[in-house]
XYZ file of C-alpha atoms in Angstrom:
529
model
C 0.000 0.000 0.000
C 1.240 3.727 -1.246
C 2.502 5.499 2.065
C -0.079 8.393 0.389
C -3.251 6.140 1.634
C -1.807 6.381 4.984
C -1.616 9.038 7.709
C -0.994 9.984 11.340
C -3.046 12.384 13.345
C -1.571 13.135 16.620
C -3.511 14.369 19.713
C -1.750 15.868 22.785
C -3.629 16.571 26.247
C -2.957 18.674 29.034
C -4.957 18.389 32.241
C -5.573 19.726 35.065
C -2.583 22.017 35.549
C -4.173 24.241 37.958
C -2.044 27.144 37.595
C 1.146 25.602 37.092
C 3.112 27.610 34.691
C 6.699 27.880 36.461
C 8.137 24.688 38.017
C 7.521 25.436 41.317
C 5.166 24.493 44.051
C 5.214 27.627 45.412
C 7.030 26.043 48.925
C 10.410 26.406 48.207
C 12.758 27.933 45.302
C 13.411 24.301 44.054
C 13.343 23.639 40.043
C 10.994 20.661 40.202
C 9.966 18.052 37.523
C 6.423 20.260 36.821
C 4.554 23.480 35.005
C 3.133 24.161 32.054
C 6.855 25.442 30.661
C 8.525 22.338 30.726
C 5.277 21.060 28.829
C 5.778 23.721 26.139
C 9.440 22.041 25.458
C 7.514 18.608 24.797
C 4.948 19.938 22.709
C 7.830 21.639 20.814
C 9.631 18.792 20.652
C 6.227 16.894 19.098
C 5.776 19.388 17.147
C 9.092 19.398 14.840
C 7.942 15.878 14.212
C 4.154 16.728 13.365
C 3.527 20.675 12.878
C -0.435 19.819 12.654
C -0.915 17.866 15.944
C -3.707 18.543 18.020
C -3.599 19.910 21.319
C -6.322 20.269 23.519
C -6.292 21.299 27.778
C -9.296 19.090 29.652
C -9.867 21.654 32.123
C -8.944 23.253 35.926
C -6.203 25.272 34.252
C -7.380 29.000 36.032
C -6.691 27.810 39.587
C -4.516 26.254 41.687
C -1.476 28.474 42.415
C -0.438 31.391 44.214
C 0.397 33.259 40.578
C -3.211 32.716 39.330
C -4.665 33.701 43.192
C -2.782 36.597 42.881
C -4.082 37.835 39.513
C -7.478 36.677 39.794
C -7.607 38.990 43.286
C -5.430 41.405 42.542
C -3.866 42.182 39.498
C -6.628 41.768 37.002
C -4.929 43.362 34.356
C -4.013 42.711 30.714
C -5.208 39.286 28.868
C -5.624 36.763 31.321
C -2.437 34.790 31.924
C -4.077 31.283 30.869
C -5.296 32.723 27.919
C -1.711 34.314 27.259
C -0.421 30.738 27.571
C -3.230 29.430 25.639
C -2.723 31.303 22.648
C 1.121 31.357 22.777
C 1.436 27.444 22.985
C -1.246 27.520 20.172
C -3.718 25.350 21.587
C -6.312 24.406 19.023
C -9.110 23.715 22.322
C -9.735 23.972 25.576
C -12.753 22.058 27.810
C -13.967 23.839 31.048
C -12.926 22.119 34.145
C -14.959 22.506 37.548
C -11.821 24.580 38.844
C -12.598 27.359 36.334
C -15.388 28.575 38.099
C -14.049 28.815 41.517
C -13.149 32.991 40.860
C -16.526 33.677 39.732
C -18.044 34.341 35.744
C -16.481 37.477 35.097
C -12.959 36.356 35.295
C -14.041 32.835 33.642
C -15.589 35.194 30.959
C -12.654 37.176 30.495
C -10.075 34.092 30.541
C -12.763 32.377 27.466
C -13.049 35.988 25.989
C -9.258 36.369 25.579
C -8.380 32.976 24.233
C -7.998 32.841 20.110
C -9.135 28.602 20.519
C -12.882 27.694 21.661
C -13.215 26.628 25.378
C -15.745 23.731 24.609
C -18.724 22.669 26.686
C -21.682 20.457 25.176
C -23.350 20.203 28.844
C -22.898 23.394 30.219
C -26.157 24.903 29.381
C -27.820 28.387 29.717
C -30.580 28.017 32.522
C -33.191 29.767 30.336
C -32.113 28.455 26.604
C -30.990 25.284 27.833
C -28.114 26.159 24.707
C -24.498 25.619 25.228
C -23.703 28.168 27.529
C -20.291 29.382 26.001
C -20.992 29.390 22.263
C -19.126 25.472 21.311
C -19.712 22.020 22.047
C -17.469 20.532 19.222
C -15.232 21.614 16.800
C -13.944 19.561 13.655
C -10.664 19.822 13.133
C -9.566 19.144 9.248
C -6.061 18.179 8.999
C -3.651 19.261 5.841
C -4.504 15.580 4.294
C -8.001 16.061 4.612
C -8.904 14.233 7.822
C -11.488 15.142 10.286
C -11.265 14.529 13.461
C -14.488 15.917 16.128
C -13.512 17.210 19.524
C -16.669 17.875 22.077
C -16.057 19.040 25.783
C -18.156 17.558 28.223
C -17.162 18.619 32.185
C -18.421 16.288 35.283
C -22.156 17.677 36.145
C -21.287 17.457 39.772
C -20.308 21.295 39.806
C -22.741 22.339 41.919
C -21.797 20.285 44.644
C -19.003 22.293 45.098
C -19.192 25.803 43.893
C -20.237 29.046 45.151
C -24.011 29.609 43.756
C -23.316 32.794 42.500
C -20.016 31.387 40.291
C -22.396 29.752 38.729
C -25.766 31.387 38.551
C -27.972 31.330 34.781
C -25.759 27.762 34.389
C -27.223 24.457 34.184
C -24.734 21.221 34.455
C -26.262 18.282 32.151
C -25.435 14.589 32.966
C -22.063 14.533 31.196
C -22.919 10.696 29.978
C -26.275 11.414 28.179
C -25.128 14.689 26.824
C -21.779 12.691 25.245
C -24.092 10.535 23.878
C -26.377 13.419 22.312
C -23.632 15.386 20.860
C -21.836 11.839 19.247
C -24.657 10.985 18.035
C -25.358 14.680 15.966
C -21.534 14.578 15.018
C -21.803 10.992 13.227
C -24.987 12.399 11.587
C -24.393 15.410 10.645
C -20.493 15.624 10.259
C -19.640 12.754 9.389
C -16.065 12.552 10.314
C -13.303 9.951 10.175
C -12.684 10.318 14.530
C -14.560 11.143 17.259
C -12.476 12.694 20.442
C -14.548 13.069 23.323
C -12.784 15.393 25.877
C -14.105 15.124 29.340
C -13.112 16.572 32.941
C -13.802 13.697 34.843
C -12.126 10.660 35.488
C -13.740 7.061 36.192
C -15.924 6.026 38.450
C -14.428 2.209 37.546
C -11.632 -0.077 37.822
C -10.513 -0.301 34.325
C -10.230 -3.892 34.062
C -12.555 -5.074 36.189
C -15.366 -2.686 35.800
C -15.779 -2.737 39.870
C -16.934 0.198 41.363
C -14.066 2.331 42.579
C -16.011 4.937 44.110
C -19.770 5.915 45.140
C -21.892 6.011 42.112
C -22.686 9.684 42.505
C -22.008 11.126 39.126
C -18.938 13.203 39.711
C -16.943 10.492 37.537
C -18.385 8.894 34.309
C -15.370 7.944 32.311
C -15.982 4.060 32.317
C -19.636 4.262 31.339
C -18.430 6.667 28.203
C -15.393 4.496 27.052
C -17.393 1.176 28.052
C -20.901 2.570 26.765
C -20.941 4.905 24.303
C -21.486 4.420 20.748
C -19.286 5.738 18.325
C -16.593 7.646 20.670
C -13.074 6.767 19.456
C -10.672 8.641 21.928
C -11.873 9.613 25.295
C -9.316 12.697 26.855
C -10.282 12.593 31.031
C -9.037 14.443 33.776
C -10.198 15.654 36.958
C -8.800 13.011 39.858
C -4.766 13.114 38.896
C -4.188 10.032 38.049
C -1.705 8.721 35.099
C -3.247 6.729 32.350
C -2.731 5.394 28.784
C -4.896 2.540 28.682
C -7.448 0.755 25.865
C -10.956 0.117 27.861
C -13.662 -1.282 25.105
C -11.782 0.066 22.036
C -11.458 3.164 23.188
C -8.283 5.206 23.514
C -8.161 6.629 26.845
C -5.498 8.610 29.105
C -4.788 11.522 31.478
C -1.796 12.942 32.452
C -1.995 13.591 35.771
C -1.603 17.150 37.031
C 0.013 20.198 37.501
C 2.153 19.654 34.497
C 4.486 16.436 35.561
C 3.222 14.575 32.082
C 0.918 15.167 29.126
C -1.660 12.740 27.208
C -0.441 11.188 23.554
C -2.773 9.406 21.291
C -1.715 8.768 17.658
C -4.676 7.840 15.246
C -2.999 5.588 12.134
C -5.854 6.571 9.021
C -5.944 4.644 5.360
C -7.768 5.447 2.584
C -10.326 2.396 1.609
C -11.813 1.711 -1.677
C -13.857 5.043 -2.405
C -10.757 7.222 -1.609
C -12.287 8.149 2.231
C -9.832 7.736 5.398
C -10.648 4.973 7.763
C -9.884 4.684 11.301
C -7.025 1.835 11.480
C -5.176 1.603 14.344
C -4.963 3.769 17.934
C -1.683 4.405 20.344
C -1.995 6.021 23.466
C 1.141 6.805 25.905
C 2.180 9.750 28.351
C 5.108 12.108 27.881
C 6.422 13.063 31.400
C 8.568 16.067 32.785
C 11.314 14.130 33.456
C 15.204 15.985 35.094
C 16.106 15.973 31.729
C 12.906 18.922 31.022
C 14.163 21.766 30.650
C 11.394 24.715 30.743
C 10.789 27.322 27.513
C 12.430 30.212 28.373
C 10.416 32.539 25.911
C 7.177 31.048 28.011
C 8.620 31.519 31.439
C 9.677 35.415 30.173
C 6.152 36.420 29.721
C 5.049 35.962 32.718
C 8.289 36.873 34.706
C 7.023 40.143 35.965
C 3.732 39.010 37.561
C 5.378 36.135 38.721
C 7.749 38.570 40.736
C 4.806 40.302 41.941
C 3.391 36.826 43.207
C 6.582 35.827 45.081
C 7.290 39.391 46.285
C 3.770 39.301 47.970
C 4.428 35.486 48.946
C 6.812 36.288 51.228
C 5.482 39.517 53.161
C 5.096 38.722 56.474
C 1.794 39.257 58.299
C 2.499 38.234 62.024
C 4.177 36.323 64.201
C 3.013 32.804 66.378
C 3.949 32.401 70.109
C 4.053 28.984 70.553
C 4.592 25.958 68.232
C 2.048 25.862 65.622
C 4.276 23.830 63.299
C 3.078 20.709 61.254
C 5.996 17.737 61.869
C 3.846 15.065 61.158
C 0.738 15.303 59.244
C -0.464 11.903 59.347
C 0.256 12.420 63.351
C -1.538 15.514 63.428
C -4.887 13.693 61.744
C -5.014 11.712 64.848
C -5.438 14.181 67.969
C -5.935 17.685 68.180
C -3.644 20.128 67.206
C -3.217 23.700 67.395
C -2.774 24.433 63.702
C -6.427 23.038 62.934
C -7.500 24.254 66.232
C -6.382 27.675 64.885
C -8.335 27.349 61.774
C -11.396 26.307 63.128
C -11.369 28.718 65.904
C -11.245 31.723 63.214
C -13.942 30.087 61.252
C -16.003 30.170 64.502
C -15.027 33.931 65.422
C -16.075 34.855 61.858
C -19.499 33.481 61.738
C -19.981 33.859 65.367
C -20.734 30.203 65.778
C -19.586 27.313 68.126
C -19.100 24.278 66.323
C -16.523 23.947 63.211
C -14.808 21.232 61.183
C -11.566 21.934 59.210
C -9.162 19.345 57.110
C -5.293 19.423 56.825
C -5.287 19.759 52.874
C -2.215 17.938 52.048
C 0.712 16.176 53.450
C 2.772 19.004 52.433
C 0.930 21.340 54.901
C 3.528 22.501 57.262
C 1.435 24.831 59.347
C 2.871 28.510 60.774
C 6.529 29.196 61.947
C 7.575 31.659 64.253
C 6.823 34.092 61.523
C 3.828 34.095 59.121
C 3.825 35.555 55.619
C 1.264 35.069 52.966
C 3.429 31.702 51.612
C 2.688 30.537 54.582
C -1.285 30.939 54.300
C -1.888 29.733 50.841
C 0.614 26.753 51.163
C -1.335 25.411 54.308
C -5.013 26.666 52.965
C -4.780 25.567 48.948
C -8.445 25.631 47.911
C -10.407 29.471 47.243
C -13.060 28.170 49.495
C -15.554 30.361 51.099
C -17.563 29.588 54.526
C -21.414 28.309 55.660
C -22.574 27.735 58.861
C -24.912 25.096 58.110
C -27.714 23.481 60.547
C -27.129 20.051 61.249
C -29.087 17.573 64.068
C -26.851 15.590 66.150
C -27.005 12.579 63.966
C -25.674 14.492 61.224
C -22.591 15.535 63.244
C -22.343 11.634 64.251
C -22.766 11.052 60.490
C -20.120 12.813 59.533
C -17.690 11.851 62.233
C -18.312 8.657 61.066
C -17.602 9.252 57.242
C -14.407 11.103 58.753
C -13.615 7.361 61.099
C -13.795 5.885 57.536
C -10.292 7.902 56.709
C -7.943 5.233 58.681
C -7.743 1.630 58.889
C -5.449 -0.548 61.496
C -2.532 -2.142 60.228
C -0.046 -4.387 62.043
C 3.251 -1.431 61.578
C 4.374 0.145 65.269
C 2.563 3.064 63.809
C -1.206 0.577 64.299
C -2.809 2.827 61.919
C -2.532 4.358 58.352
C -4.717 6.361 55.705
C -7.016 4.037 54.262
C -6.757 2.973 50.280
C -10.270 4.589 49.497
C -8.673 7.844 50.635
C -5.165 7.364 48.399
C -6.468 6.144 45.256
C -7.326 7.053 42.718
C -5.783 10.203 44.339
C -5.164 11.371 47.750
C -7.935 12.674 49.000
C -6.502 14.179 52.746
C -8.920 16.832 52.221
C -11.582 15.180 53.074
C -10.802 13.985 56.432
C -12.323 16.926 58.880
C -11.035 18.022 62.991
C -14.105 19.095 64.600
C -13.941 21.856 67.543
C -16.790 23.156 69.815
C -17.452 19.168 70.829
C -15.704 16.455 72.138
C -15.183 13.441 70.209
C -13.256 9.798 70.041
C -13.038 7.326 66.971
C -12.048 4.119 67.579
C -10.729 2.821 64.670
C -11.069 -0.540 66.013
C -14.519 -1.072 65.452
C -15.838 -1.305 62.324
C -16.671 1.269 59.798
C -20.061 2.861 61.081
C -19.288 2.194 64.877
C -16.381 4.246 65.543
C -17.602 7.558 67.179
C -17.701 6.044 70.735
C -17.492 9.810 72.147
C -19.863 12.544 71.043
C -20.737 15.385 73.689
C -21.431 18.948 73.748
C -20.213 21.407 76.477
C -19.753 17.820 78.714
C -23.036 16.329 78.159
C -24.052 13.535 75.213
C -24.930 15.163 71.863
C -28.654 14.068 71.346
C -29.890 12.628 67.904
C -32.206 15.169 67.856
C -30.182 18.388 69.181
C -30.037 21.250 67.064
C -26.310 22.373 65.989
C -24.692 25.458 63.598
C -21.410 24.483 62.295
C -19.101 26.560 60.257
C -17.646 24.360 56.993
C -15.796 25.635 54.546
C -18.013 25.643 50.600
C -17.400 22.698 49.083
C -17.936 20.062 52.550
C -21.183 22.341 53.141
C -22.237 21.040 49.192
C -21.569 17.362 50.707
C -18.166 17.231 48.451
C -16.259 13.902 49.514
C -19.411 11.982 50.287
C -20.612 14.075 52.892
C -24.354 13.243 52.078
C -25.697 14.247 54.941
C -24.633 17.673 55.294
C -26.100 17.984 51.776
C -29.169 19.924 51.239
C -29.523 21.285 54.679
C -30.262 25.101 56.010
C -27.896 27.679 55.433
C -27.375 29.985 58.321
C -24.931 31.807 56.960
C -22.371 32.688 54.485
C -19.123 34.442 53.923
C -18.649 35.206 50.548
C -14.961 35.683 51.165
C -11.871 33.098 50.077
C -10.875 31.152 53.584
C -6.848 32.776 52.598
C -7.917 35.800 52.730
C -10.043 35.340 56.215
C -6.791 33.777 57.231
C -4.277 36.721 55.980
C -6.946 39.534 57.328
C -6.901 37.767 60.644
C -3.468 37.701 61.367
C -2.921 41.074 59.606
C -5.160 42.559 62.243
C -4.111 39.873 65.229
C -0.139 40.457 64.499
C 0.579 37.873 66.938
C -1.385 34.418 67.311
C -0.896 32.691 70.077
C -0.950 28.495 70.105
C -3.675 26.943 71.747
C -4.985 23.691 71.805
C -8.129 22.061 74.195
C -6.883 18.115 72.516
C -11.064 17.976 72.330
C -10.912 14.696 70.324
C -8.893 11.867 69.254
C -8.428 8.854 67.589
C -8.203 5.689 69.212
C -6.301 2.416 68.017
């Protein structure tokens, strides 16, 4: 066969880089193996071999990072900076993750607005049109041989969950699955092209080769039933829970490449020409391309953004007060198992701010290190990650034993001198240390000895029992108050209030006007084992 009846398309993926441009996490000066630079020298690289590759971003790329905090709050200025990126790396589309609403329409509007590629979204609907809400579902992309190749955007419906109501107010969030299915079925009919690409934030709900459940069936994740189910999707693009695939699952190419820039998605599509002269679909490869040592980032990248980045890291490191007494975070796994006076801290300012006496408040990550002696902005947004906001939500006191419980479900014994570790639910398919809550305001014991359901053997309220039927406010930050991390029963309850302000800059303002905060902690609960 005549090498002229055959062809190549190539498709690279970004995903989830949250902000990532530089290679740094923001915690130290170190060049790590990350950012959305040392991606531009691989799709370089690709792109010597194949100048009319694909490349397409699956979402969450406006937040995650001090740099885009800092713009979105206070510089403002000038094309956005992902749409700077966007347009200099010549991305050809981009789908909406559930990140990109987290700093409210206007900016999202302005970061869409600035962008020369379409920011695609086949289930994001207008609440009174019910029509795609930001202009494209698809787009068919016709390469310089004459194939086409369909890209839709579809973004995990579980958005409102999470978000702020007023990020997201006039927006309706179709089931991702059934609007796929929809918009496939149009393209076939009506487009007829030689590749359907189906770009999705979200990630599966699945084991890949088993098909076993991996996670409650809520919706959030639909990426097995798309691959597994769907007619006439070729390539499936995911996203949303971090994880690092290049896999095959029913036929369908499928990957995602992680997050904040340590790898991007491949997928070669191998075409021939059959008997009427049309291309045909013959063959799929799918790999990731990771940020290696080796990496080096794209200086002409880096340079545009070298002045706001200064800004960043010049207000990174102002220092807002000082701590008297140890507030440091040695051991986070440690500090998850008894009170300490970092989360103690945090709740207590939630509290103060909504005038309320019962709070619950996570240590984010293992890289949370808590406050030094002194305190600068690095310090805040390192420890506090997420642009959450605060509710003081009413619960009974079987909802606060509820959710004790779910929180009981975050260990499990094992037979190490340490007797208990971070159960596997809670590590795969991503860590998920965020959604393990320290309660103040009562006093509480989980024994993880007893089985899952049983483990809150302590539960009382200013010394006496909490009663099933007792009547409790508790401040939680936005996205536990939505029931995010299968919190179902703090879903759908009153609101008693809100603060419609990010939880950093609570934080910042508090110690700004505090200057010195003082350790404290009551050890109110702990975990028993």
């Amino acid at each position: 066969m005549s090498t002229s009846q055959l062809t190549t398309v190539t498709i690279l993926e970004t995903s989830d880089v949250h902000g990532h441009f530089f290679p740094t996490d923001y915690r130290s000066s170190a060049d790590l193996p990350l950012g959305l630079a040392k991606l531009a020298t691989l799709i370089d690289k690709e792109r010597s071999v194949n100048p009319s590759l694909l490349l397409i971003d699956n979402g969450d790329f406006l937040q995650g990072t001090p740099f885009m905090y800092h713009y979105a709050k206070y510089d403002g200025e000038g094309i956005h900076p992902a749409a700077q990126a966007l347009n200099t790396l010549r991305y050809d589309a981009v789908v909406f993750g559930n990140h990109e609403f987290n700093y409210g329409l206007k900016l999202l509007h302005k970061a869409v607005d600035d962008s020369a590629c379409p920011w695609l979204s086949a289930n994001i609907v207008g609440a009174t049109d019910g029509q795609p809400a930001f202009g494209s579902p698809y787009r068919i992309f016709t390469t310089s041989e004459g194939v086409r190749i369909a890209v839709l955007g579809v973004t995990t419906h579980y958005i409102p969950h999470w978000e702020e109501p007023a990020n997201i107010e006039g927006l309706v969030f179709q089931d991702a699955l059934k609007a796929a299915q929809r918009w496939v079925d149009h393209i076939r009919a009506t487009e007829q092209p030689d590749a359907v690409v189906v770009s999705y934030h979200g990630g599966f709900e699945r084991d890949l080769m088993t098909g076993e459940p991996t996670e409650p069936l809520t919706g959030e994740n639909q990426g097995w039933e798309i691959a597994a189910r769907l007619v006439g999707v070729d390539v499936l693009l995911t996203g949303h829970q971090h994880r690092q695939i290049a896999a095959d699952l029913n036929g369908v190419a499928v990957v995602q490449p992680g997050s904040a820039g340590q790898a991007m998605g491949k997928v070669e599509l191998a075409f021939q020409r059959n008997e009427v002269g049309d291309w045909q679909l013959c063959g799929k490869a799918v790999q990731l391309l990771h940020v290696d040592e080796s990496v080096q980032a794209d200086i002409q990248l880096l340079a545009m953004f070298t002045q706001a980045e200064e800004r960043t890291q010049t207000w990174l490191d102002q220092p807002i007060g000082t701590t008297e007494g140890d507030m440091s975070i040695l051991d986070p796994h440690q500090a998850r198992q008894g009170d300490h006076s970092f989360t103690e801290f945090v709740n207590k300012v939630q509290m103060e701010m909504t005038n309320t006496d019962i709070s619950c408040a996570a240590i984010f990550t293992n890289e949370a290190r808590g406050f030094g002696e002194m305190i600068t902005m690095r310090d805040v947004v390192s420890n506090y990650i997420y642009p959450n906001t605060l509710k003081v939500v009413r619960l009974t006191g079987r909802d606060v034993r509820e959710a004790l419980e779910q929180n009981a479900r975050y260990f499990t014994l094992n037979d190490s001198k340490d007797g208990v570790e971070v159960s596997a639910a809670y590590l795969e398919p991503k860590p998920q240390h965020f959604n393990y809550d320290m309660w103040e305001g009562i006093e509480y014991e989980l024994d993880i000895r007893r089985s899952a359901g049983s483990r809150v053997v302590k539960l009382l309220r200013n010394g006496e029992p909490l009663a099933s039927d007792a009547v409790c406010d508790v401040v939680m930050n936005s996205y536990r108050a939505g029931g995010g991390g299968n919190f179902d029963m703090l879903k759908d309850k009153p609101i008693v209030r809100e603060i419609p302000t990010d939880m950093t800059e609570i934080l910042a303002n508090y110690i700004l006007d505090k200057k010195v905060i003082r350790s404290t902690c009551d050890y109110n609960w702990k975990v028993l084992f």
